Coordinates of C-alpha atoms in Angstrom, one line a residue:
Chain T
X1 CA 15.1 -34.5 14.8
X2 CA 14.1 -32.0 12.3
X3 CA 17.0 -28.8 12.4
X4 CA 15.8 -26.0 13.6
X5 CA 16.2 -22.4 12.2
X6 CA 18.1 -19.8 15.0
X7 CA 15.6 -18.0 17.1
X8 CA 15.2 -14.2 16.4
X9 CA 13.6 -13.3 19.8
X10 CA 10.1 -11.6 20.0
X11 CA 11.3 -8.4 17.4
X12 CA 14.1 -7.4 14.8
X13 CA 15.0 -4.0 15.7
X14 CA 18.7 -4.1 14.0
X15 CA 21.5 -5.9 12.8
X16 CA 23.7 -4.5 15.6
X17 CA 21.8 -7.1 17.7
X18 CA 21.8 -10.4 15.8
X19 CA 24.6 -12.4 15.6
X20 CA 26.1 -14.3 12.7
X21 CA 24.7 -17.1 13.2
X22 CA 21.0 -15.6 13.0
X23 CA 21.9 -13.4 9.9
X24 CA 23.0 -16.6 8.4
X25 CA 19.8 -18.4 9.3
X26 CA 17.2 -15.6 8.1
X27 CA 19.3 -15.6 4.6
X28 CA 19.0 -19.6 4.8
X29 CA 15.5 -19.3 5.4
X30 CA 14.9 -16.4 2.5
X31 CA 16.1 -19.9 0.0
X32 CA 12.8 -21.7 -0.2
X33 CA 10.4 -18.7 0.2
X34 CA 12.0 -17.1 -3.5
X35 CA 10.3 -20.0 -5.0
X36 CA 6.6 -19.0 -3.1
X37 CA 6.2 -16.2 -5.3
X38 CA 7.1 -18.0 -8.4
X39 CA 3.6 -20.4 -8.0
X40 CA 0.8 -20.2 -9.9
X41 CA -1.1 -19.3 -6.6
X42 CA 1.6 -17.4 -4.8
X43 CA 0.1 -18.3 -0.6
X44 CA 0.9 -20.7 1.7
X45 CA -1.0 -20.5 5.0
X46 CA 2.1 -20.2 7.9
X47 CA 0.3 -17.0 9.2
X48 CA -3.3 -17.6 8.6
X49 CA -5.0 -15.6 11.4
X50 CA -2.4 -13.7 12.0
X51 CA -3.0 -9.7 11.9
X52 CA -0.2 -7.5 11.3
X53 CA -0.1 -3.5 11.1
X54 CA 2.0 -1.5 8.9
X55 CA 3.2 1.3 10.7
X56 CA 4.1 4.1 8.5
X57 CA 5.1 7.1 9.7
X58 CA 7.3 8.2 6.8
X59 CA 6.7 7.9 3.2
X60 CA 7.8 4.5 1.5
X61 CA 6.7 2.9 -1.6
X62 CA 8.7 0.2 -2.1
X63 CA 9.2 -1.1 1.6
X64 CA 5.8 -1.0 2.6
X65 CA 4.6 -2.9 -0.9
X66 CA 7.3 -5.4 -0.6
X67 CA 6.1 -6.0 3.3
X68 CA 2.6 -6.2 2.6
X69 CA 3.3 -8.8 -0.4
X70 CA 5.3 -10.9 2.1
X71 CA 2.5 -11.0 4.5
X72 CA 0.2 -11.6 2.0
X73 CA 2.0 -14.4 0.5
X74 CA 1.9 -16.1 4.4
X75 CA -2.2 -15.5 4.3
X76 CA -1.4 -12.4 7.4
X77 CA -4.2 -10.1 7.6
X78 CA -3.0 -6.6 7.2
X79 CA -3.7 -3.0 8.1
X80 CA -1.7 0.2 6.6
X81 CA -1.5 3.2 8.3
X82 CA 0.1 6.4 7.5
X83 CA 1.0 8.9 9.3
X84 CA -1.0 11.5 7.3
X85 CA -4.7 10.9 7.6
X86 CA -4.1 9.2 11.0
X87 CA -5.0 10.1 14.9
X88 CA -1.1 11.1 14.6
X89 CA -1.7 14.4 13.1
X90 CA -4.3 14.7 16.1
X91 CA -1.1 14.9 18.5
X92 CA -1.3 10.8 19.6
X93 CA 1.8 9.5 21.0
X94 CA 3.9 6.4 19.1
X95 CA 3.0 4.5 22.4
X96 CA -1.2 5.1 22.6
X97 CA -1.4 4.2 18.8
X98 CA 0.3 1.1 19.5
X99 CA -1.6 0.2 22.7
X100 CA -5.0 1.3 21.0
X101 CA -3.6 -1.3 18.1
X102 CA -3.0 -4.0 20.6
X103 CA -6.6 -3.4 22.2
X104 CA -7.7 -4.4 19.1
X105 CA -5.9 -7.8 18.9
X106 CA -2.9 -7.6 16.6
X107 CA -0.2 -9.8 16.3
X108 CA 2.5 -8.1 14.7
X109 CA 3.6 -4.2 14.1
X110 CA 5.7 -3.3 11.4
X111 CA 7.4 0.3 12.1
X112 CA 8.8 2.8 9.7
X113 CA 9.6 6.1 12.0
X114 CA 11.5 8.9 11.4
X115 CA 12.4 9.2 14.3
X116 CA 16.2 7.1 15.8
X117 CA 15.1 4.5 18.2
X118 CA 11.6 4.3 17.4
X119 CA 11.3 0.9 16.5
X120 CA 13.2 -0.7 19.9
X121 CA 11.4 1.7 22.2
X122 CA 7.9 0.5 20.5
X123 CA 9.4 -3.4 21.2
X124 CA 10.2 -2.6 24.2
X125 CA 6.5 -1.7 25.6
X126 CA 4.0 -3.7 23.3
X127 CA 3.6 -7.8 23.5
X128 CA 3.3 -8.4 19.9
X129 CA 6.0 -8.8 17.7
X130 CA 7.9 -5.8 16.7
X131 CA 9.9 -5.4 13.0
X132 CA 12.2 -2.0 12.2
X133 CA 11.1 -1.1 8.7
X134 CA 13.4 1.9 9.0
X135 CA 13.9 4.4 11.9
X136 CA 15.3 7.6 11.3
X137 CA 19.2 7.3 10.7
X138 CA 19.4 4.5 13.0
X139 CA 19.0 1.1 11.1
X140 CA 16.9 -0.6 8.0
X141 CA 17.7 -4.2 8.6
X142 CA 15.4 -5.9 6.5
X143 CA 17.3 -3.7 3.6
X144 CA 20.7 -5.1 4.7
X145 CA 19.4 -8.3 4.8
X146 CA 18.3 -8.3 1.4
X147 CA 21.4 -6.5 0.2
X148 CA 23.3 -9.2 1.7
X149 CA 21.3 -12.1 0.0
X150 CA 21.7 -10.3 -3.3
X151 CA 25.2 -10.6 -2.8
X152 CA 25.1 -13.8 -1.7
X153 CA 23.6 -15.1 -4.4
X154 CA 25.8 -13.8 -7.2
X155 CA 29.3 -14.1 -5.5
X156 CA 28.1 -17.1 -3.7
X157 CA 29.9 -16.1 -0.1
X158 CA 30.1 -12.6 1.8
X159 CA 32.9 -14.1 3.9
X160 CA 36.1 -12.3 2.1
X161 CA 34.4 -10.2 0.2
X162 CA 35.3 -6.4 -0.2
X163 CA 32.3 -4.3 -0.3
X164 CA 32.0 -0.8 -0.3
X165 CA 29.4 1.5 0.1
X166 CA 29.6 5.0 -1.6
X167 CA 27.2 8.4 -0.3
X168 CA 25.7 10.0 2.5
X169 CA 26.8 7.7 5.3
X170 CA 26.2 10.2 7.5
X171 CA 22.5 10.0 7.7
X172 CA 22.0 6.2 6.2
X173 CA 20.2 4.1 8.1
X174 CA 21.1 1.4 5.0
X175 CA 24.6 1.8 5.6
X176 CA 24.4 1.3 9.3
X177 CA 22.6 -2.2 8.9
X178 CA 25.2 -3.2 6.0
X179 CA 28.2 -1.9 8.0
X180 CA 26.8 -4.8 11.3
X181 CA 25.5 -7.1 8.1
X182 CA 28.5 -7.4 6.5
X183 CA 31.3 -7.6 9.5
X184 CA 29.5 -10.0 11.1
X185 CA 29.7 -12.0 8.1
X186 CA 33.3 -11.4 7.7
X187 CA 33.4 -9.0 4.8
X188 CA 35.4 -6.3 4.4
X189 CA 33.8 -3.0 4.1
X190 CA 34.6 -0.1 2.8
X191 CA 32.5 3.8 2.4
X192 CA 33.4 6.4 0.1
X193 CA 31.6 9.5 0.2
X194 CA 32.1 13.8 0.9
X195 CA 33.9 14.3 3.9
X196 CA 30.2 16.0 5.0
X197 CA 28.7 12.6 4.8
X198 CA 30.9 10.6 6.7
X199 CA 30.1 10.4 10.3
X200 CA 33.0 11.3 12.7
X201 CA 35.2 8.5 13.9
X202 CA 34.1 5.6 11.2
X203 CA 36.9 3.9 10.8
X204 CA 36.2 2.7 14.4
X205 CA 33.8 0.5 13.4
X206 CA 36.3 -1.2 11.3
X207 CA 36.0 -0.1 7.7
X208 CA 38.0 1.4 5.4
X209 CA 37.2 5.1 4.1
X210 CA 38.0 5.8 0.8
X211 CA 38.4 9.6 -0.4
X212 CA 38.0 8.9 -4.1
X213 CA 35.5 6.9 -5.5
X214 CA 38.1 5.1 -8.0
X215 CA 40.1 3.9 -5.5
X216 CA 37.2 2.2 -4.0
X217 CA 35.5 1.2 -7.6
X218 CA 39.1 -0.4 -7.5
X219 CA 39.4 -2.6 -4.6
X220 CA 35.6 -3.3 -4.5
X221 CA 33.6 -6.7 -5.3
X222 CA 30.3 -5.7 -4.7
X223 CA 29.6 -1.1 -4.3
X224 CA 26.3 -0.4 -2.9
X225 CA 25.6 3.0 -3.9
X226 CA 23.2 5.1 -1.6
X227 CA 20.8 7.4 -2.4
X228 CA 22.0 11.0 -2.1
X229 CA 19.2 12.2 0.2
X230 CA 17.9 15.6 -1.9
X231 CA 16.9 17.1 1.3
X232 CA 20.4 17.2 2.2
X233 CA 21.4 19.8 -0.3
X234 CA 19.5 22.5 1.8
X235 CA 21.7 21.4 5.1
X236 CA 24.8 22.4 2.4
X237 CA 26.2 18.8 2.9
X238 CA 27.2 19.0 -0.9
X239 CA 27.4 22.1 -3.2
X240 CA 25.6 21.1 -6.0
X241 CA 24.3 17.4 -7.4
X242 CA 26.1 18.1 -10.7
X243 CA 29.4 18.5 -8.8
X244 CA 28.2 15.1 -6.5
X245 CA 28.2 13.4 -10.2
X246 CA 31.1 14.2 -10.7
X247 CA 32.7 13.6 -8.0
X248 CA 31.2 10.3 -6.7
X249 CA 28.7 9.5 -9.3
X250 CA 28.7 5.5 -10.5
X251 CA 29.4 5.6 -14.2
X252 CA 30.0 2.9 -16.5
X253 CA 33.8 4.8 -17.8
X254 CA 34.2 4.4 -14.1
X255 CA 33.4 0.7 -13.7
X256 CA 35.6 0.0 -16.9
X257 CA 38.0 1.7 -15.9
X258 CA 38.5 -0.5 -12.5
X259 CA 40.1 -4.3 -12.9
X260 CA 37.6 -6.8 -12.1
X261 CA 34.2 -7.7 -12.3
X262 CA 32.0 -5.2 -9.9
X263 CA 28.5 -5.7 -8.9
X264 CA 26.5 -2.5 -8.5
X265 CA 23.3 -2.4 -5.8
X266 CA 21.5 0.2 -4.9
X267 CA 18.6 0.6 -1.9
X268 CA 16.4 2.9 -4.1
X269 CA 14.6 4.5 -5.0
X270 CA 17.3 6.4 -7.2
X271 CA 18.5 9.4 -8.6
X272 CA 19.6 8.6 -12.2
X273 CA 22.5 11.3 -13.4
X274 CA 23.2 11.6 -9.5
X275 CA 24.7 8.8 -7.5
X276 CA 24.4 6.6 -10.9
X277 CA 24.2 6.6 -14.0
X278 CA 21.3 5.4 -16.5
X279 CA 23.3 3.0 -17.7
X280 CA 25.0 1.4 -14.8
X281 CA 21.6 1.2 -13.1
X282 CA 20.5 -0.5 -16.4
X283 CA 23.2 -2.2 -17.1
X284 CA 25.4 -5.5 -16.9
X285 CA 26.7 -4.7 -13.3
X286 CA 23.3 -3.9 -11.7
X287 CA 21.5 -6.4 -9.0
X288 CA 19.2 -3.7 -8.5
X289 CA 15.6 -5.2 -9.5
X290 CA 16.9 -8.8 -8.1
X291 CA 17.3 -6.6 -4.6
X292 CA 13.6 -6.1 -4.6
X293 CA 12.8 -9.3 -5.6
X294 CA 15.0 -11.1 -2.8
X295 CA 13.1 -8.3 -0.4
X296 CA 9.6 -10.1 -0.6
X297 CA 11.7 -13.4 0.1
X298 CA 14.1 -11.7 3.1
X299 CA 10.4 -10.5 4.5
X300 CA 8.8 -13.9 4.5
X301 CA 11.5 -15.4 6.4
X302 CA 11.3 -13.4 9.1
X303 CA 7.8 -13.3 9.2
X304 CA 8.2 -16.9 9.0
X305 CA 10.6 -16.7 12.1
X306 CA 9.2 -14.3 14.3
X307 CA 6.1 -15.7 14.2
X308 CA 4.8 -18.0 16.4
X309 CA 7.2 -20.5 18.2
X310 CA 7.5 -17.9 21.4
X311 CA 10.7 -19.4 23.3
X312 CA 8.8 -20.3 26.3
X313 CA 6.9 -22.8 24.3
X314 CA 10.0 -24.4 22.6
X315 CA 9.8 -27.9 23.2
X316 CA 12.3 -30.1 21.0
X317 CA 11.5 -30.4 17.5
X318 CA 9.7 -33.0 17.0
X319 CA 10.8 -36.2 15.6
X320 CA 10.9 -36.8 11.9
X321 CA 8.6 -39.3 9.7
X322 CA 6.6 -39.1 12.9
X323 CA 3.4 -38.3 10.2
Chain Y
X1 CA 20.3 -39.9 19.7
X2 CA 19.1 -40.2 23.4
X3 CA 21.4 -42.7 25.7
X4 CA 19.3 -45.7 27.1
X5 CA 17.6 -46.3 23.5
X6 CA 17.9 -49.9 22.0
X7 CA 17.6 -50.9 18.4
X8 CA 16.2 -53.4 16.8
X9 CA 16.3 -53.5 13.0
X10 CA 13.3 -54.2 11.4
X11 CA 14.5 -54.3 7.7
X12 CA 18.7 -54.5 6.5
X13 CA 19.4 -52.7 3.5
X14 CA 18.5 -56.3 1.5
X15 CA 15.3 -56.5 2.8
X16 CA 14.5 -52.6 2.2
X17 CA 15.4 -52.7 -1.6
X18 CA 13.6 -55.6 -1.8
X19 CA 10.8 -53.7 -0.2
X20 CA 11.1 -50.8 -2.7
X21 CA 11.3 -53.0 -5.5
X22 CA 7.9 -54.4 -5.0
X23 CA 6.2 -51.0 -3.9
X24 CA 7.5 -50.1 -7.5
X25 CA 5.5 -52.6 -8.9
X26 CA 2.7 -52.2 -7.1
X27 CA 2.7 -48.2 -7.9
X28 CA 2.6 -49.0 -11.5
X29 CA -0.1 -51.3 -10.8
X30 CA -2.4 -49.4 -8.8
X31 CA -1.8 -46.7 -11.9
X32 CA -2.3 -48.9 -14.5
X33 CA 0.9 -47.7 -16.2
X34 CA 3.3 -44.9 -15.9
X35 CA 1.3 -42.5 -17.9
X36 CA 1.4 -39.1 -16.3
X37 CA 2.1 -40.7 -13.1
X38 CA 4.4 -38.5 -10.9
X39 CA 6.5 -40.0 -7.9
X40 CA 6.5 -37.1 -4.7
X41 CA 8.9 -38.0 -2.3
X42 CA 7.8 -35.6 1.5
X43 CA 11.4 -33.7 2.7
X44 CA 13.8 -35.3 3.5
X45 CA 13.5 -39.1 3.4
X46 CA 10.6 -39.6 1.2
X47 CA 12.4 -37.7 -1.1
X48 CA 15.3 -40.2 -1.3
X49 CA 12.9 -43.3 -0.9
X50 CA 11.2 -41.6 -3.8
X51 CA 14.5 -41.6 -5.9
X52 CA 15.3 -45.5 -5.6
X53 CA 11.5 -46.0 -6.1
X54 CA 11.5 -44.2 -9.5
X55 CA 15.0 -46.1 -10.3
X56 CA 13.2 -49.4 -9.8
X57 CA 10.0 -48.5 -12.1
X58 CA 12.7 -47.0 -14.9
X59 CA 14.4 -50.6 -14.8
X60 CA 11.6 -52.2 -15.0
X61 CA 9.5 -50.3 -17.3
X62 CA 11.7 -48.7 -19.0
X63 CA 10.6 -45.3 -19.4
X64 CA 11.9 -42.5 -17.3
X65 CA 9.1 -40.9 -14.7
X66 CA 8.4 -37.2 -13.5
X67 CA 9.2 -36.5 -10.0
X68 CA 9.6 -34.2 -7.3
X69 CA 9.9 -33.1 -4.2
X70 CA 7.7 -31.6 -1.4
X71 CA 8.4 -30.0 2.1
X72 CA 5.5 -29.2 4.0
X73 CA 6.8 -27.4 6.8
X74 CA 4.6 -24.2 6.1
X75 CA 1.4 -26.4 5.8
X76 CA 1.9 -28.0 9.1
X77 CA -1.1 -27.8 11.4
X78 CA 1.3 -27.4 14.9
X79 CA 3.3 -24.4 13.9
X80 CA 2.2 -22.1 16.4
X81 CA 3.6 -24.3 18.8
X82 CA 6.5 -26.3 17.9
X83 CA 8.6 -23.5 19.6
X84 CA 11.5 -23.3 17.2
X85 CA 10.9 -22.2 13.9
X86 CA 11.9 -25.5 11.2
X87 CA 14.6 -25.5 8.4
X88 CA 12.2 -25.2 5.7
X89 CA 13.3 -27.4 2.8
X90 CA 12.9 -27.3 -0.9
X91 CA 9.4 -28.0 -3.1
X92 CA 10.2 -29.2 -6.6
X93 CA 7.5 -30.1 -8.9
X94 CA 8.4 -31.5 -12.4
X95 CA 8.3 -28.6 -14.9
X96 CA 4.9 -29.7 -16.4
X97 CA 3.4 -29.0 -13.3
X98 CA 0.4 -31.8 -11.7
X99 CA -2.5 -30.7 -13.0
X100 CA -4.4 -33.7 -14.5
X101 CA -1.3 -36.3 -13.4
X102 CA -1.5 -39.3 -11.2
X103 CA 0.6 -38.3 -8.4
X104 CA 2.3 -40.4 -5.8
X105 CA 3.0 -39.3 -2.2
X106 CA 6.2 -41.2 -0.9
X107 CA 6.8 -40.6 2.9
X108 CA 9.0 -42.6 4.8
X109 CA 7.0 -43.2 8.6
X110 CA 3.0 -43.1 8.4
X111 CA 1.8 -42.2 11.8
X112 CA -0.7 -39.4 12.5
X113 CA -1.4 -38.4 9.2
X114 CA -1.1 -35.4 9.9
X115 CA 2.0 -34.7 7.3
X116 CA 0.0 -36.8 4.9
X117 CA -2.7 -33.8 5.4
X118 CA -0.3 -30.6 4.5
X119 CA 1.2 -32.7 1.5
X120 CA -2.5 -32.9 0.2
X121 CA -3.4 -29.4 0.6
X122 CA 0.0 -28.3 -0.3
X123 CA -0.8 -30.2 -3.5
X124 CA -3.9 -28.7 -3.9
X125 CA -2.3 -25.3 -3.9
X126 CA -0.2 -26.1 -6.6
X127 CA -2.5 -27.3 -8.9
X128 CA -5.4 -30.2 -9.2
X129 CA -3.8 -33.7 -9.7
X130 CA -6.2 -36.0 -11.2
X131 CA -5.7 -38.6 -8.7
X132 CA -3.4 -39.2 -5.4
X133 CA -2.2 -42.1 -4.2
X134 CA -0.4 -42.5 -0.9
X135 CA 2.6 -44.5 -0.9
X136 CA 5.0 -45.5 2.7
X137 CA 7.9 -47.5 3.5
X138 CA 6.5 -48.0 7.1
X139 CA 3.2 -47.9 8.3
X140 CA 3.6 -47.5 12.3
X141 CA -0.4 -47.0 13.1
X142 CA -1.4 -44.6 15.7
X143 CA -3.4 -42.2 12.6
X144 CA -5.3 -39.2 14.1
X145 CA -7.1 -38.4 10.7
X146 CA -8.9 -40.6 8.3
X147 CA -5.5 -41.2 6.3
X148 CA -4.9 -44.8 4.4
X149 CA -1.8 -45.7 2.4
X150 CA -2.4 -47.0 -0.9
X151 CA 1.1 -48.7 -1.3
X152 CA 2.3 -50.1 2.1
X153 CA 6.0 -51.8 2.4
X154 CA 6.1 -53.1 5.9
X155 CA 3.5 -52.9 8.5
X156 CA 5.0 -52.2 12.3
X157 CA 3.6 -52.5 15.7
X158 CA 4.6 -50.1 18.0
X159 CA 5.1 -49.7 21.4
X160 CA 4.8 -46.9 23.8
X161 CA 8.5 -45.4 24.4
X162 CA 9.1 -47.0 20.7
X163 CA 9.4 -45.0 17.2
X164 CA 10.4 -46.2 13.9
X165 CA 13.8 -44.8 12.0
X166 CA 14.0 -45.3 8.3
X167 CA 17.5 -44.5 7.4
X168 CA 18.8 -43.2 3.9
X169 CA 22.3 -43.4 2.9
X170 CA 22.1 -39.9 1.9
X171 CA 21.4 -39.2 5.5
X172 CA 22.1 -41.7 7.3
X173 CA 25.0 -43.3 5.8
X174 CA 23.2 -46.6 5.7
X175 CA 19.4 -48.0 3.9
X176 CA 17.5 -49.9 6.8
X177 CA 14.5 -49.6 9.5
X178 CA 15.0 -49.9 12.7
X179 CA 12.8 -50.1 16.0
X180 CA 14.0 -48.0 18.8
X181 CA 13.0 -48.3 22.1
X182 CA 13.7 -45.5 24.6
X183 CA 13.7 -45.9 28.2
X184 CA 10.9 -43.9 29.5
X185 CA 13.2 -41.1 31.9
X186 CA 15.4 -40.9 28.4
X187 CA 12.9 -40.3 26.0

């Protein structure tokens, strides 16, 4: 019998949702697809046919590229809409510019919402295959995913490993994803951040909350350092981004200052002189380009794995050599 | 496996080196040499078939030859509907790439031909081989495309409720073919 990859379901809405044993096989399944994009003629044809909508009702550059080069790469059709320039700004509900998608023969949405939610409530009432490319403060899995294969691949296991993540907690839909990402693969996690930006009651979900960011530069392996969200200053989260620098900014003094070799990511896109220095983001510790390159691989997998292969057609693999 | 299936062995690990040994020889004959040839073995047991088949040509020829390995789960033709997604295994080509090499497909089983098919137009992605040649331990009949092997170690008659299992130490813990035979409410 040839093994067979965990099923995701029909969607990936979040982390919260998938068990370890599906994390493990999307990150499993990321392996071969790194080497895809390093051919001569970067396709193979596992979605040939297959049309897929990007769904972007918020402004990302480097989630939507990295998407759209995944589904390229798999020979998916693909359509890009925005939010601005769309029947949207005419008033149209989430729901009617899905279903007028779906009348239109489409296999697979991709979502990006601001709004909490969006992404499971779209799953919930369309047949084709739903994928969370962000929504609101709630959960960015594909993000976590490829955070956690970075990791993976430098330190080799996330099982023991101490990571913490350092900003605006409060409103990260990143840190959410890590935070399920990372217990479920038996890390431990950390967060440092202002007081403002850490949501009420965390240590609930099991992690430890650091108050200075040199304590937690101290007992980390791996810090994943979040954007500080500018459009937080007017809410009066944080007093100025000069004092944030200070404060909790990622500096190389810092890093040498801590015992230990630490490995620096970051979701970007960033604010250099805010959450991190120049030359930390350009520097020996920093994963940060390998991130985006591991997020073309983390999206083909689960391309790969959604898919196709609807459970009610799973039959058993079928025997091997039998070509 | 499935209770209520009976084994027969086809070929003891003897009788498959012996087997490799001469598909060795024929491969460098059919190529006229080991010039540019390259030895592709299909995930996962061509691949290790492919290993003791290049071993064989380095002892008797003496020179070492390029190789690889190919998994051609993402050029299958029945992915839509093999219901779970497969483990997708690794490609390795030889650094110098196939363009303008002789390349040998190694596979294990020949049946269908359909994995025969992917390997060629995964091949075909990869770069432009100047020939192909297809090479099997075991071919078990039953095609569905106009497929032939070029380098055949043992033909097999099969059965309904019958398949052929090559196993690889690597695997398998053991080198040998086997028959098996499944009753028909087990299989």
């Amino acid at each position: 019998m040839s093994p067979a990859a965990s099923s995701l379901g029909k969607d990936l809405v979040g982390l919260e949702d998938l068990d370890a044993g599906q994390i493990r096989s999307i990150l499993d399944t990321a392996e071969p697809f790194k080497e895809i994009s390093e051919r001569k003629i970067k396709k193979v044809p596992v979605l040939r046919g297959k049309t897929i909508v990007n769904l972007f009702m918020e402004p990302s550059t480097r989630t939507r590229i990295s998407f759209e080069f995944a589904e390229k790469r798999l020979s998916a059709d693909t359509v890009n809409i925005a939010a601005s320039g769309s029947s949207v700004q005419k008033g149209e509900t989430l729901v009617d510019t899905a279903r007028n998608l779906e009348a239109m023969k489409i296999d697979m949405v991709v979502i990006r919402h601001w709004a909490s939610g969006a992404a499971g409530f779209l799953a919930d009432r369309i047949p084709s295959n739903v994928i969370n490319a962000g929504d609101g403060s709630h959960e960015h899995p594909t993000q976590a995913l490829l955070d956690l294969l970075t990791i993976r691949d430098h330190t080799g296991r996330i099982e023991g490993l101490k990571v913490c993540i350092v900003g605006d907690i409060l409103h990260s839909r990143v840190a959410r994803s890590n935070i399920f990402g990372l217990l479920k693969l038996g890390a431990e996690v950390g967060v440092c951040g202002p007081r403002t930006l850490l949501p009420a009651g965390i240590g609930e979900l099991g992690v430890t909350v650091f108050r200075r960011v040199e304590e937690a530069i101290e007992w980390a392996d791996v810090l994943n350092v979040l954007r500080l969200q500018l459009e937080r200053m007017k809410g009066g989260y944080v007093p100025t981004l000069r004092e944030y620098n200070r404060v909790y900014g990622i500096s190389t003094r810092r890093l040498e200052a801590a015992s230990g070799e630490t490995l620096v990511l970051h979701p970007g896109p960033m604010n250099r002189g805010v959450e991190i220095d120049s030359d930390v983001a350009d520097g020996p510790h920093s994963v940060i380009l390998k991130q985006v390159t591991n997020g073309v691989a983390v999206r083909m997998a689960i391309l790969y794995l959604l898919a196709g292969g609807a459970p009610e057609q799973a039959e058993a693999a079928k025997q091997e050599g039998v070509g | 496996m499935v209770s209520g299936s009976e084994r027969v062995t086809i070929l003891n690990e003897d009788a498959v080196r012996r087997t490799l040994s001469r598909m060795a020889r024929e491969i460098v004959e059919v190529n006229e040499g080991t010039e540019r040839l390259i030895l592709l073995g299909i995930q996962r047991r061509g691949k290790e078939l492919a290993e003791r088949i290049r071993e064989e040509i380095q002892k008797s020829e003496g020179v070492a030859v390029a190789h690889g390995s190919l998994d051609i789960t993402l050029y299958r033709d029945d992915l839509a509907t093999v219901g779970p997604r497969p483990v997708i295994g690794e490609s390795r080509l030889p650094l110098s790439g196939i363009d303008e090499h002789a390349v040998v497909i190694v596979d294990d089983v020949l049946y269908t031909g359909r994995t025969v098919r992917a390997a060629m137009n995964e091949l075909m992605d990869w770069g432009r081989p100047s020939r192909m040649h297809l090479c099997v331990l075991v071919d078990r009949g039953g095609r569905e495309l106009p497929i032939q092997p070029d380098v055949v170690g043992r033909k097999v008659q099969v059965q309904e409720h019958q398949r052929v299992d090559v196993l690889v130490p690597e695997l398998d813990g053991r080198l040998a073919v086997e028959l098996v035979t499944t009753s028909p409410e087990a299989a």
